[in-house]
PDB file of C-alpha atoms in Angstrom:
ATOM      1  CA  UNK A   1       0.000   0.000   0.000  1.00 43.00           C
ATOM      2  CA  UNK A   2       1.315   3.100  -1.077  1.00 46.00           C
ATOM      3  CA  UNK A   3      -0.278   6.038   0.889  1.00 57.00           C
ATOM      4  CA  UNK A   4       0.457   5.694   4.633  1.00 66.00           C
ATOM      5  CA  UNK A   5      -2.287   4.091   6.701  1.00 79.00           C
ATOM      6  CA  UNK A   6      -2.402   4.930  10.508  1.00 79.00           C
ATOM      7  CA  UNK A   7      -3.258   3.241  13.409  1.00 85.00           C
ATOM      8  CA  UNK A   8      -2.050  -0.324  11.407  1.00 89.00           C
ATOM      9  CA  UNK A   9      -1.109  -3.413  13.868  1.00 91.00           C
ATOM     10  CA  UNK A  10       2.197  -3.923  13.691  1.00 88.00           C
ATOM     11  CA  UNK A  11       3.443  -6.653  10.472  1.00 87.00           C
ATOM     12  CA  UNK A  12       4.603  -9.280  13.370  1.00 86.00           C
ATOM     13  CA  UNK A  13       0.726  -9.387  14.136  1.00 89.00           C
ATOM     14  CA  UNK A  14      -0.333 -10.655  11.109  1.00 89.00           C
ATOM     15  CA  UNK A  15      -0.243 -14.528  10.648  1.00 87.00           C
ATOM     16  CA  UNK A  16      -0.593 -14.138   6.996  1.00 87.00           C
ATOM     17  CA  UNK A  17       0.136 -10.510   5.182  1.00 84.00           C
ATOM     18  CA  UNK A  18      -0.324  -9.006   2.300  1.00 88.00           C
ATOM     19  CA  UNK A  19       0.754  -5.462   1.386  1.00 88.00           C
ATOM     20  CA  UNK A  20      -2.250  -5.010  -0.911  1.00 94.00           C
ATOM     21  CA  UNK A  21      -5.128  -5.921   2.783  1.00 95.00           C
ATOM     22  CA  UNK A  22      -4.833  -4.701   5.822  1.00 94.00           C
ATOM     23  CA  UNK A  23      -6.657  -3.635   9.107  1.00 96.00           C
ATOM     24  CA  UNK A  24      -5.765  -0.717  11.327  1.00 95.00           C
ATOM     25  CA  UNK A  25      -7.656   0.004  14.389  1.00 95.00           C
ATOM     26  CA  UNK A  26     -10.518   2.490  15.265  1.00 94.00           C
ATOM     27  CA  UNK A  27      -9.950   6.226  15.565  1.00 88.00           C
ATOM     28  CA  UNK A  28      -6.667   7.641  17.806  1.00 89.00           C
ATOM     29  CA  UNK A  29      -6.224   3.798  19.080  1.00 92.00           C
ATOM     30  CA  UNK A  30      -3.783   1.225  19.303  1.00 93.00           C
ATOM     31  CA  UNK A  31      -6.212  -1.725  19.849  1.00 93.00           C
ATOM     32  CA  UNK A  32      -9.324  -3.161  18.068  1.00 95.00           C
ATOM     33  CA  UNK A  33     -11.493  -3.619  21.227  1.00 93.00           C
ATOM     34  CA  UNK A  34     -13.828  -0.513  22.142  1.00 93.00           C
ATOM     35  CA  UNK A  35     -15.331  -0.113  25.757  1.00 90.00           C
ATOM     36  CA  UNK A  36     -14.305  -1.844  28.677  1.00 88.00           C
ATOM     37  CA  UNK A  37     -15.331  -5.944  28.856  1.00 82.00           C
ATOM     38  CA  UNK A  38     -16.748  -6.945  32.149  1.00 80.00           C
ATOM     39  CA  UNK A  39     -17.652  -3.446  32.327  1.00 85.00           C
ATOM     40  CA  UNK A  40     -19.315  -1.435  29.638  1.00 87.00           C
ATOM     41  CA  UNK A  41     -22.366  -2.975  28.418  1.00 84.00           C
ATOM     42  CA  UNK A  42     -21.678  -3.015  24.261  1.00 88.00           C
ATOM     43  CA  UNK A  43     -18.002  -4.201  24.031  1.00 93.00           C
ATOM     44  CA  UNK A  44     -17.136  -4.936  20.563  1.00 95.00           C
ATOM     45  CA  UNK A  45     -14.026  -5.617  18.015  1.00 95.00           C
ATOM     46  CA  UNK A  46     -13.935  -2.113  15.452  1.00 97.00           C
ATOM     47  CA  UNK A  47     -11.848  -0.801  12.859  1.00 97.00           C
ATOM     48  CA  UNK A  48     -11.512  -0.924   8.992  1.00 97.00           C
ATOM     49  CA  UNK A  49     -10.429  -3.599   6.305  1.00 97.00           C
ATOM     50  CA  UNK A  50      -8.306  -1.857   3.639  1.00 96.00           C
ATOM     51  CA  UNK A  51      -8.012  -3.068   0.516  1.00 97.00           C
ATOM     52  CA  UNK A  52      -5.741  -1.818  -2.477  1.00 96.00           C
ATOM     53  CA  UNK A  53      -5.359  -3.259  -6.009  1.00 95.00           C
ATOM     54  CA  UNK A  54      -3.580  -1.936  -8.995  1.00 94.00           C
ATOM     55  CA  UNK A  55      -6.151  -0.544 -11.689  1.00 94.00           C
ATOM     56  CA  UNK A  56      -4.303  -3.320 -14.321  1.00 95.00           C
ATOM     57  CA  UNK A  57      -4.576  -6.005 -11.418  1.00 94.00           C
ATOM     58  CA  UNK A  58      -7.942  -5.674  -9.673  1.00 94.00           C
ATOM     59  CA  UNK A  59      -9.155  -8.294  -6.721  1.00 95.00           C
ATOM     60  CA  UNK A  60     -12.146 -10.068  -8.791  1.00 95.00           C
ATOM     61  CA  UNK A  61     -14.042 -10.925  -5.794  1.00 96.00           C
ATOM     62  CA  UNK A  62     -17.583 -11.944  -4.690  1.00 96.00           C
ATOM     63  CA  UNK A  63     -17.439 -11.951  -1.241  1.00 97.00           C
ATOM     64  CA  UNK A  64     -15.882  -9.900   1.807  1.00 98.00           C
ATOM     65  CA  UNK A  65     -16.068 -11.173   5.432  1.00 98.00           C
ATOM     66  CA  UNK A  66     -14.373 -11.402   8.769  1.00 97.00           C
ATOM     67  CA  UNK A  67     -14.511 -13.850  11.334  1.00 97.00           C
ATOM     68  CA  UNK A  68     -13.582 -13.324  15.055  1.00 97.00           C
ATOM     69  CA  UNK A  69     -12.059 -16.927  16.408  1.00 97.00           C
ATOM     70  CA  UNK A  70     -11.326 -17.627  20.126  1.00 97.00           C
ATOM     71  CA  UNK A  71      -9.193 -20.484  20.299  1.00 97.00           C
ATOM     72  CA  UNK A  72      -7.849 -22.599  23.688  1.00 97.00           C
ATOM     73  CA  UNK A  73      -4.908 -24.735  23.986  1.00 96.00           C
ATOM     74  CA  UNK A  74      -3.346 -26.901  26.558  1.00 96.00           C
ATOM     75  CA  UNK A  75      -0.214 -29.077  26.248  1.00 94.00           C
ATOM     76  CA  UNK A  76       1.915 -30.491  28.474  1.00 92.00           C
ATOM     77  CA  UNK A  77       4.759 -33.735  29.073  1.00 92.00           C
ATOM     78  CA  UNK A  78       4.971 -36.201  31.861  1.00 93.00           C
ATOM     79  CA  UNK A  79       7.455 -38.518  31.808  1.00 95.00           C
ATOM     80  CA  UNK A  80       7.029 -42.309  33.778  1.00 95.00           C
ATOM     81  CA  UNK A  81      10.653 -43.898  33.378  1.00 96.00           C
ATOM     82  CA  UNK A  82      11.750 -44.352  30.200  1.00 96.00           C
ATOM     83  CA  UNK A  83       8.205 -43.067  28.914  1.00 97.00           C
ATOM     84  CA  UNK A  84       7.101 -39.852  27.853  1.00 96.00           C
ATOM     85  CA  UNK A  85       3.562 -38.951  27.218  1.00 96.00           C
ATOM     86  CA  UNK A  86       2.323 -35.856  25.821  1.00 95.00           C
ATOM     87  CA  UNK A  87      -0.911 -34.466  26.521  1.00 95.00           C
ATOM     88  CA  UNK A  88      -2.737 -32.094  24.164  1.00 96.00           C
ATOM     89  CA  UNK A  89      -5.933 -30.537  23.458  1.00 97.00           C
ATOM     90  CA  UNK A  90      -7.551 -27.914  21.139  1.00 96.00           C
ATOM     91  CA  UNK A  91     -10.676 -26.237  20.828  1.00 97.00           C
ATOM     92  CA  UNK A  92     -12.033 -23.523  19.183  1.00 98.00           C
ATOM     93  CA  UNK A  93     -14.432 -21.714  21.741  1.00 97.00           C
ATOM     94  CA  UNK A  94     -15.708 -18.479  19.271  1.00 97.00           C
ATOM     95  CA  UNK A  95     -16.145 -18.798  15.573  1.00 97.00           C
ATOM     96  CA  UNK A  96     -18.203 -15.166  14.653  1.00 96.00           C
ATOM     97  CA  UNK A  97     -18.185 -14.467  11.265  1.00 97.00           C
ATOM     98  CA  UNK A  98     -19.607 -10.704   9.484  1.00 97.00           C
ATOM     99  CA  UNK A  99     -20.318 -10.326   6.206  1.00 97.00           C
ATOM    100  CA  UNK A 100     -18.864  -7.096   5.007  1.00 97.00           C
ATOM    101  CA  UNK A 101     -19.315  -6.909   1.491  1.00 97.00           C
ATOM    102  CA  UNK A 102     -21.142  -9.076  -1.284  1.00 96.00           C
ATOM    103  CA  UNK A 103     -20.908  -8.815  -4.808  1.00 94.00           C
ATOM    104  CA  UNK A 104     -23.834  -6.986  -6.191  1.00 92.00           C
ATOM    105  CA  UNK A 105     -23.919  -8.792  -9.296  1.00 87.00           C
ATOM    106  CA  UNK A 106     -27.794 -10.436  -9.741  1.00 85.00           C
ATOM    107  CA  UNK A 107     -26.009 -13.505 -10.949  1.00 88.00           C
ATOM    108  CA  UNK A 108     -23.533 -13.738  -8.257  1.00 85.00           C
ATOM    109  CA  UNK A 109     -20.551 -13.059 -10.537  1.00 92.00           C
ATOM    110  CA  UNK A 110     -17.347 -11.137  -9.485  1.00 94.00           C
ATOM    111  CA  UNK A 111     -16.558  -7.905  -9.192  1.00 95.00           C
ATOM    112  CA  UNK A 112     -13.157  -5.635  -9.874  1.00 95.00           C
ATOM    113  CA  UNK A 113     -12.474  -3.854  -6.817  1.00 95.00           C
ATOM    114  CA  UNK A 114      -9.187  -1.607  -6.586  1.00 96.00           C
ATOM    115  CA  UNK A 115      -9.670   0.262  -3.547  1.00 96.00           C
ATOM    116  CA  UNK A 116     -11.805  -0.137  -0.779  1.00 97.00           C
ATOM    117  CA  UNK A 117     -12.209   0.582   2.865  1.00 97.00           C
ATOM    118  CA  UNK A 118     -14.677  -1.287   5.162  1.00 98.00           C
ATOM    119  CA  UNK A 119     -15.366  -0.209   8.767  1.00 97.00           C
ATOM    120  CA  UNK A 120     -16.400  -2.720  10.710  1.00 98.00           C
ATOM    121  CA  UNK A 121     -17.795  -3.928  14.160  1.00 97.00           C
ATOM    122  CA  UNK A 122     -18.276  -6.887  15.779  1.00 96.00           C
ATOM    123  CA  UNK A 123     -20.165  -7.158  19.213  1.00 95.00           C
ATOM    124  CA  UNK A 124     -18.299  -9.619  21.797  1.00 94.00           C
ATOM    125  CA  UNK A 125     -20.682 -11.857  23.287  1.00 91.00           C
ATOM    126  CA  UNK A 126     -20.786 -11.928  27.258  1.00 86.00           C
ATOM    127  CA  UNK A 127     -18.372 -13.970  29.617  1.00 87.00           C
ATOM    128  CA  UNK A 128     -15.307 -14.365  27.000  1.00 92.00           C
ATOM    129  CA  UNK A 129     -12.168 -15.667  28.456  1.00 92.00           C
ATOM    130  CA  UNK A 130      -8.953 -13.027  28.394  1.00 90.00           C
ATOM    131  CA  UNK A 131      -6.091 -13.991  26.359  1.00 92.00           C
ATOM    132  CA  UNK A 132      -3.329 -15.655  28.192  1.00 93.00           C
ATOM    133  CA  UNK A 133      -0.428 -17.915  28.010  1.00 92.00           C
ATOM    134  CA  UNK A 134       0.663 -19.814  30.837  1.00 91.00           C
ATOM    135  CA  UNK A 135       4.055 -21.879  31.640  1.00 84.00           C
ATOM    136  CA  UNK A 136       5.513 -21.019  28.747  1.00 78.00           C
ATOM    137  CA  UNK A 137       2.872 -21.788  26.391  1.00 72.00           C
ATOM    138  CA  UNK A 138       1.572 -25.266  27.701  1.00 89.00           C
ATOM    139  CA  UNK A 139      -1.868 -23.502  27.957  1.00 94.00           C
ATOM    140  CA  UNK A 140      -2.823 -20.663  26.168  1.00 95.00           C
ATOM    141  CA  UNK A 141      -5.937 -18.808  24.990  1.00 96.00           C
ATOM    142  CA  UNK A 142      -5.951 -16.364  22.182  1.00 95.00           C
ATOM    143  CA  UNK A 143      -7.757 -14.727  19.816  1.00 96.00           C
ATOM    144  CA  UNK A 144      -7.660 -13.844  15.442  1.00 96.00           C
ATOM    145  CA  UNK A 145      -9.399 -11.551  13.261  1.00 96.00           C
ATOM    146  CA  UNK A 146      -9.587 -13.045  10.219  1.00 96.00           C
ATOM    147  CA  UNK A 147     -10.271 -10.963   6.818  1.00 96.00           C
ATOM    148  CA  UNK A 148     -11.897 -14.138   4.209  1.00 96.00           C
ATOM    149  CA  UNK A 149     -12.483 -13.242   0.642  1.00 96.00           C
ATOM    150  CA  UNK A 150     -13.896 -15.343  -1.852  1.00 95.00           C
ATOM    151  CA  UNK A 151     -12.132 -14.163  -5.117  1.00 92.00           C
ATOM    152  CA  UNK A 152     -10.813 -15.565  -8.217  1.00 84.00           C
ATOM    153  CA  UNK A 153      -6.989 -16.123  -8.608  1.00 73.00           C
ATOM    154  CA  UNK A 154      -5.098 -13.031  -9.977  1.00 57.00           C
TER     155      UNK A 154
END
């Protein structure tokens, strides 16, 4: 991306990046989360999708959404003698997706899109863990945004 976007996580935050989609956060922030959880009574995930394609290379797309996952893991060794056991489990406690953005093509077809900026805001539901890692990273909870577009290859 070319012009300067504020307010951007840093490039270590992103599992997967791309210079041409990115998110930054909500207003004078350094955070996606607005309000206080526990505490204020509409806490929610905000900010804005960017996206930025070359007029000769547009994103051919019919679909635009995120998805807020919550995901807990726990793993750990014991060793009995000359055996070692490891323990392990996964789950994936909050799978919210939001559409932002569908094609409005009657047929369903896709659409060029060069540039395009999408607020967006997703309510947290009541009672959500915190993120945390513990011993090291034998248990752990944590969190993704996750930007999903259904588009043809370029």
């Amino acid at each position: 991306m070319k012009e300067l976007i504020e307010n951007v996580p840093s490039k270590l935050d992103y599992k997967k990046r791309s210079e041409k989609v990115c998110f930054s956060y909500p207003g004078n922030q350094n955070h996606f989360q607005t309000g206080y959880y526990g505490i204020d009574a509409d806490v929610s995930i905000a900010g804005t999708l960017h996206i930025k394609f070359s007029s000769s290379k547009p994103l051919l797309a019919t679909k635009i959404e995120l998805i807020l996952k919550g995901y807990e893991k726990v793993e750990w060794v014991e060793t009995y003698g000359k055996t070692t056991i490891t323990y392990s489990a996964n789950d994936v406690f909050l799978n919210q997706p939001l559409q932002l953005w569908k094609t409005s093509d009657p047929n369903g077809d896709y659409e060029k899109i060069q540039i395009m900026d999408i607020p967006f805001e997703i309510k947290l539901p009541e009672n959500l863990p915190p993120s945390i890692k513990i011993d090291q990273g034998e248990g752990k909870i944590n969190y993704k945004l996750i930007a999903n577009i259904s588009r043809k290859g370029n």
